[in-house]
Amino acid sequence: MEKFIPDEARLQAVEDNYKAIRDKVYNTAVKAGRNPEDVRLMAVTKTVESVYINKAIDLGASLIGENRVQEYLGKKDELHLDGVEKHLIGHLQTNKVKQIVGEVDMIESVDSFKLAKEISRVSVAKGVTSNVLVEVNVGKEESKSGIFAEQLEELLYEISELPSVKVKGLMTIPPICDSESEVSQYFASMYQSFIDIRDKKIDNIEMNILSMGMSGDFEAAVANGSNIVRVGSAIFGARKYF
Ligand SMILES: *Cc1c(COP(=O)(O)O)cnc(C)c1O
C-alpha cells in the first residue's frame, strides 16, 4: 500500500511522527519524575531511504541507529550526518567488525567476549577507541542475541581488560508482550541489573547508558529508567523488507 503514497505525503508523515514521538518521550519522562534531558530519542533507520532519514535529522534527530553494517555503509554518504551520533544496534558478526569500527560512535550489540575481543583488536589497529553497550537477553529467549543477566558481571570483567574498547552501559530487547505491565516487568528487571552492576564499580567499565524501548513500548521503558529509546516504525512507518 505504501508505494502508492507520494513522497511528499511520507515526508510530512515523518515530520508529524517525529515531532509527536519526541514530545511523547519528553512528556513521559516528566510524568515519570525524570529529567527529560536524560532520555534520548534514537531514530532507527533500518530499511528507510536516506531522504526520510534526512528529514528526521533536519528536524533535530541527533542520534540514529542502524542494524546492518552493509546497509549503513551503503547509505551514510547520502545522510546529513554533521553533529549526528550513529549507533550500530543490530547483531554484529565478528567478520564484519573490520568494516564498522571507526564508522559509528557506539556498538550497542556486544554479546560475547569473542566479539568484544575482535572489536578491541580492530580498534587498536585503527587507532580508535570503540564505545560499546553489552546486550542483555532479559527474557532469556532462544531466538534472541544477548547474554543472560547472570553472565553480565563475568563478561564485563573480561571486557574491562581489553584495550581500546570502552563499555558505556547496557542494551536490551524484551520479549514481545501482551500488555504494558508485562513488558514493564522486563524493563524493571533490566534496570535492576543495570543498577546492581553499576554499584560494583568495575574498573574501566562505565554504566551510564541503558538503551531500551522501541515503538511499541518506549513509554514503559522511560518509566523504568531507560535513557535511550530506539524508535523506528513509529517515526518512519511500517518497514518494507526488500
Ligand atoms: C528495529 C529495531 C528497533 C526499532 O523497532 P521499532 O519497533 O520499529 O521501533 C529498535 N531496536 C532494535 C535493536 C531494532 O532492531
CSV table of C-alpha atoms and ligand atoms in Angstrom, one decimal:
chain,number,residue,atom,x,y,z
A,1,MET,CA,0.0,0.0,0.0
A,2,GLU,CA,2.8,2.3,1.0
A,3,LYS,CA,4.2,2.6,-2.5
A,4,PHE,CA,1.1,4.5,-3.7
A,5,ILE,CA,1.7,7.3,-1.2
A,6,PRO,CA,3.5,10.2,-2.8
A,7,ASP,CA,6.9,11.1,-1.3
A,8,GLU,CA,5.6,14.4,-0.1
A,9,ALA,CA,3.0,12.7,2.0
A,10,ARG,CA,5.5,10.4,3.5
A,11,LEU,CA,7.9,13.2,4.3
A,12,GLN,CA,5.0,15.0,6.0
A,13,ALA,CA,4.2,11.8,7.9
A,14,VAL,CA,7.8,11.5,9.1
A,15,GLU,CA,7.7,15.1,10.3
A,16,ASP,CA,4.4,14.7,12.1
A,17,ASN,CA,5.5,11.3,13.6
A,18,TYR,CA,8.9,12.6,14.7
A,19,LYS,CA,7.5,15.6,16.5
A,20,ALA,CA,4.8,13.6,18.1
A,21,ILE,CA,7.2,10.9,19.4
A,22,ARG,CA,9.8,13.4,20.5
A,23,ASP,CA,7.1,15.2,22.6
A,24,LYS,CA,5.8,11.9,23.9
A,25,VAL,CA,9.2,10.8,25.1
A,26,TYR,CA,9.7,14.2,26.8
A,27,ASN,CA,6.3,14.1,28.5
A,28,THR,CA,6.6,10.5,29.6
A,29,ALA,CA,9.9,11.4,31.2
A,30,VAL,CA,8.4,14.4,33.0
A,31,LYS,CA,5.5,12.3,34.2
A,32,ALA,CA,7.9,9.6,35.5
A,33,GLY,CA,9.6,12.3,37.6
A,34,ARG,CA,12.7,12.2,35.4
A,35,ASN,CA,14.8,14.9,33.8
A,36,PRO,CA,13.6,14.8,30.2
A,37,GLU,CA,17.2,15.7,29.1
A,38,ASP,CA,18.3,12.3,30.4
A,39,VAL,CA,16.2,10.4,27.8
A,40,ARG,CA,17.5,10.4,24.3
A,41,LEU,CA,15.3,9.5,21.3
A,42,MET,CA,17.1,7.4,18.7
A,43,ALA,CA,15.7,7.3,15.2
A,44,VAL,CA,16.1,3.7,14.0
A,45,THR,CA,16.7,3.9,10.3
A,46,LYS,CA,16.9,0.3,9.0
A,47,THR,CA,15.3,-0.2,5.6
A,48,VAL,CA,14.5,3.5,5.5
A,49,GLU,CA,15.6,5.5,2.4
A,50,SER,CA,18.1,8.4,3.1
A,51,VAL,CA,15.6,11.1,2.2
A,52,TYR,CA,13.3,10.2,5.1
A,53,ILE,CA,16.2,9.8,7.5
A,54,ASN,CA,17.5,13.3,6.5
A,55,LYS,CA,14.0,14.7,7.2
A,56,ALA,CA,14.2,13.4,10.7
A,57,ILE,CA,17.8,14.7,11.1
A,58,ASP,CA,16.8,18.1,9.8
A,59,LEU,CA,14.0,18.2,12.4
A,60,GLY,CA,16.5,17.7,15.1
A,61,ALA,CA,17.2,13.9,15.4
A,62,SER,CA,20.7,13.8,16.7
A,63,LEU,CA,21.0,10.1,17.2
A,64,ILE,CA,20.4,7.4,14.6
A,65,GLY,CA,20.6,3.6,14.8
A,66,GLU,CA,21.2,1.1,12.0
A,67,ASN,CA,21.1,-2.6,12.2
A,68,ARG,CA,23.2,-3.8,9.3
A,69,VAL,CA,26.8,-2.9,8.6
A,70,GLN,CA,26.4,-3.1,4.8
A,71,GLU,CA,23.2,-1.1,4.7
A,72,TYR,CA,24.7,1.7,6.9
A,73,LEU,CA,27.9,1.9,4.9
A,74,GLY,CA,25.9,2.0,1.7
A,75,LYS,CA,23.8,5.0,2.6
A,76,LYS,CA,25.9,7.0,5.0
A,77,ASP,CA,27.3,9.3,2.3
A,78,GLU,CA,23.8,10.4,1.5
A,79,LEU,CA,23.0,11.3,5.1
A,80,HIS,CA,23.2,14.7,6.8
A,81,LEU,CA,25.5,13.3,9.5
A,82,ASP,CA,27.1,16.5,10.8
A,83,GLY,CA,26.6,16.5,14.5
A,84,VAL,CA,24.7,13.3,14.4
A,85,GLU,CA,25.6,10.3,16.6
A,86,LYS,CA,25.5,6.9,14.9
A,87,HIS,CA,25.0,3.6,16.7
A,88,LEU,CA,25.0,0.1,15.4
A,89,ILE,CA,22.2,-1.7,17.1
A,90,GLY,CA,21.9,-5.0,15.1
A,91,HIS,CA,23.6,-8.2,15.8
A,92,LEU,CA,27.3,-7.9,14.7
A,93,GLN,CA,29.2,-10.9,13.3
A,94,THR,CA,32.9,-10.9,14.0
A,95,ASN,CA,33.8,-10.9,10.3
A,96,LYS,CA,32.1,-7.5,9.9
A,97,VAL,CA,33.9,-5.8,12.8
A,98,LYS,CA,36.7,-4.5,10.5
A,99,GLN,CA,34.2,-2.6,8.4
A,100,ILE,CA,32.3,-0.9,11.2
A,101,VAL,CA,34.9,0.0,13.8
A,102,GLY,CA,35.6,3.8,13.4
A,103,GLU,CA,32.4,4.3,11.4
A,104,VAL,CA,30.0,4.6,14.3
A,105,ASP,CA,30.0,6.2,17.7
A,106,MET,CA,28.8,3.2,19.5
A,107,ILE,CA,28.1,-0.5,19.0
A,108,GLU,CA,25.1,-1.4,21.2
A,109,SER,CA,25.1,-5.1,20.5
A,110,VAL,CA,28.1,-6.7,22.1
A,111,ASP,CA,27.1,-10.0,23.4
A,112,SER,CA,30.2,-12.1,23.7
A,113,PHE,CA,33.8,-11.9,24.7
A,114,LYS,CA,34.8,-13.1,21.3
A,115,LEU,CA,33.1,-10.1,19.6
A,116,ALA,CA,34.5,-7.7,22.2
A,117,LYS,CA,38.0,-9.0,21.6
A,118,GLU,CA,37.7,-8.6,17.9
A,119,ILE,CA,36.4,-5.0,18.3
A,120,SER,CA,39.3,-4.3,20.6
A,121,ARG,CA,41.8,-5.8,18.1
A,122,VAL,CA,40.5,-3.8,15.2
A,123,SER,CA,40.2,-0.6,17.3
A,124,VAL,CA,43.8,-0.9,18.3
A,125,ALA,CA,44.9,-1.4,14.7
A,126,LYS,CA,42.9,1.6,13.5
A,127,GLY,CA,44.0,3.8,16.4
A,128,VAL,CA,40.4,4.4,17.7
A,129,THR,CA,38.5,3.7,20.9
A,130,SER,CA,35.2,1.9,20.4
A,131,ASN,CA,32.3,2.7,22.8
A,132,VAL,CA,30.0,-0.3,23.3
A,133,LEU,CA,27.0,-1.4,25.2
A,134,VAL,CA,26.6,-5.0,26.3
A,135,GLU,CA,23.3,-6.5,25.0
A,136,VAL,CA,21.3,-8.5,27.6
A,137,ASN,CA,18.7,-11.1,26.7
A,138,VAL,CA,16.4,-10.1,29.5
A,139,GLY,CA,13.7,-12.6,28.6
A,140,LYS,CA,16.2,-15.5,28.1
A,141,GLU,CA,14.8,-16.2,24.7
A,142,GLU,CA,16.4,-18.8,22.5
A,143,SER,CA,15.9,-16.8,19.3
A,144,LYS,CA,17.5,-13.6,20.6
A,145,SER,CA,21.1,-12.5,20.9
A,146,GLY,CA,22.4,-11.0,24.1
A,147,ILE,CA,23.8,-12.6,27.2
A,148,PHE,CA,21.8,-13.5,30.3
A,149,ALA,CA,21.9,-11.1,33.2
A,150,GLU,CA,23.7,-13.8,35.3
A,151,GLN,CA,26.6,-13.7,32.9
A,152,LEU,CA,26.9,-10.0,32.8
A,153,GLU,CA,29.4,-9.4,35.6
A,154,GLU,CA,31.9,-12.0,34.3
A,155,LEU,CA,31.7,-10.7,30.8
A,156,LEU,CA,32.3,-7.1,32.0
A,157,TYR,CA,35.3,-8.1,34.0
A,158,GLU,CA,36.7,-9.8,30.9
A,159,ILE,CA,36.0,-6.9,28.6
A,160,SER,CA,37.4,-4.4,31.1
A,161,GLU,CA,40.9,-5.9,30.4
A,162,LEU,CA,40.7,-5.2,26.7
A,163,PRO,CA,42.4,-2.1,25.2
A,164,SER,CA,40.6,0.4,23.1
A,165,VAL,CA,37.1,-0.8,23.9
A,166,LYS,CA,35.0,1.1,26.4
A,167,VAL,CA,31.8,-0.2,27.9
A,168,LYS,CA,29.2,2.6,28.5
A,169,GLY,CA,26.2,0.6,29.6
A,170,LEU,CA,23.6,-1.9,28.6
A,171,MET,CA,21.1,-2.5,25.8
A,172,THR,CA,18.1,-4.9,25.7
A,173,ILE,CA,15.2,-6.0,23.5
A,174,PRO,CA,12.5,-7.5,25.7
A,175,PRO,CA,10.2,-10.4,24.6
A,176,ILE,CA,7.0,-9.4,22.7
A,177,CYS,CA,4.5,-8.9,25.5
A,178,ASP,CA,0.7,-8.7,25.5
A,179,SER,CA,0.5,-5.9,28.0
A,180,GLU,CA,2.3,-2.8,29.2
A,181,SER,CA,2.5,-4.3,32.7
A,182,GLU,CA,4.2,-7.4,31.4
A,183,VAL,CA,6.8,-5.5,29.4
A,184,SER,CA,7.4,-3.2,32.4
A,185,GLN,CA,8.5,-6.2,34.4
A,186,TYR,CA,11.2,-6.9,32.0
A,187,PHE,CA,12.3,-3.3,31.9
A,188,ALA,CA,12.3,-3.1,35.7
A,189,SER,CA,14.4,-6.3,35.9
A,190,MET,CA,16.8,-4.8,33.4
A,191,TYR,CA,17.0,-1.6,35.3
A,192,GLN,CA,17.8,-3.5,38.5
A,193,SER,CA,20.7,-5.4,36.7
A,194,PHE,CA,22.0,-2.0,35.5
A,195,ILE,CA,22.0,-0.6,39.0
A,196,ASP,CA,23.5,-3.7,40.6
A,197,ILE,CA,26.3,-3.8,38.1
A,198,ARG,CA,26.9,0.0,38.3
A,199,ASP,CA,27.2,-0.3,42.0
A,200,LYS,CA,30.1,-2.8,41.6
A,201,LYS,CA,32.1,0.0,40.1
A,202,ILE,CA,34.2,-2.3,37.9
A,203,ASP,CA,37.5,-0.6,36.7
A,204,ASN,CA,37.3,0.7,33.2
A,205,ILE,CA,33.6,0.0,32.9
A,206,GLU,CA,31.1,2.8,32.8
A,207,MET,CA,27.4,2.2,33.5
A,208,ASN,CA,25.7,5.4,32.3
A,209,ILE,CA,23.6,4.2,29.4
A,210,LEU,CA,20.6,2.0,29.4
A,211,SER,CA,19.2,1.5,25.9
A,212,MET,CA,15.7,0.0,25.9
A,213,GLY,CA,12.3,0.7,24.5
A,214,MET,CA,11.0,0.7,20.9
A,215,SER,CA,8.0,2.0,19.0
A,216,GLY,CA,5.5,-0.2,20.9
A,217,ASP,CA,6.9,0.1,24.4
A,218,PHE,CA,9.1,3.2,24.8
A,219,GLU,CA,6.8,4.8,27.4
A,220,ALA,CA,7.1,1.8,29.7
A,221,ALA,CA,10.9,1.8,29.1
A,222,VAL,CA,11.2,5.5,30.0
A,223,ALA,CA,9.1,4.9,33.2
A,224,ASN,CA,11.7,2.2,34.1
A,225,GLY,CA,14.9,4.1,33.7
A,226,SER,CA,15.8,3.9,30.0
A,227,ASN,CA,18.0,6.7,28.7
A,228,ILE,CA,18.0,5.8,25.0
A,229,VAL,CA,14.7,4.7,23.3
A,230,ARG,CA,15.2,3.3,19.9
A,231,VAL,CA,12.2,4.1,17.7
A,232,GLY,CA,11.8,3.1,14.1
A,233,SER,CA,8.4,2.3,12.7
A,234,ALA,CA,6.5,4.9,14.8
A,235,ILE,CA,8.7,7.6,13.1
A,236,PHE,CA,9.2,6.2,9.6
A,237,GLY,CA,6.2,4.0,9.2
A,238,ALA,CA,6.0,0.2,8.8
A,239,ARG,CA,9.1,-1.2,7.3
A,240,LYS,CA,9.3,-2.7,3.8
A,241,TYR,CA,11.8,-5.5,3.5
A,242,PHE,CA,13.3,-6.0,0.1
B,1,LIG,C1,14.3,-2.3,14.5
B,1,LIG,C2,14.8,-2.1,15.9
B,1,LIG,C3,14.3,-1.1,16.7
B,1,LIG,C4,13.1,-0.3,16.4
B,1,LIG,O1,12.0,-1.0,16.3
B,1,LIG,P1,10.5,-0.3,16.1
B,1,LIG,O2,9.6,-1.3,16.6
B,1,LIG,O3,10.3,-0.1,14.6
B,1,LIG,O4,10.5,1.0,16.8
B,1,LIG,C5,14.9,-0.9,17.9
B,1,LIG,N1,16.0,-1.7,18.3
B,1,LIG,C6,16.5,-2.6,17.5
B,1,LIG,C7,17.7,-3.4,18.0
B,1,LIG,C8,15.9,-2.9,16.3
B,1,LIG,O5,16.4,-3.8,15.5
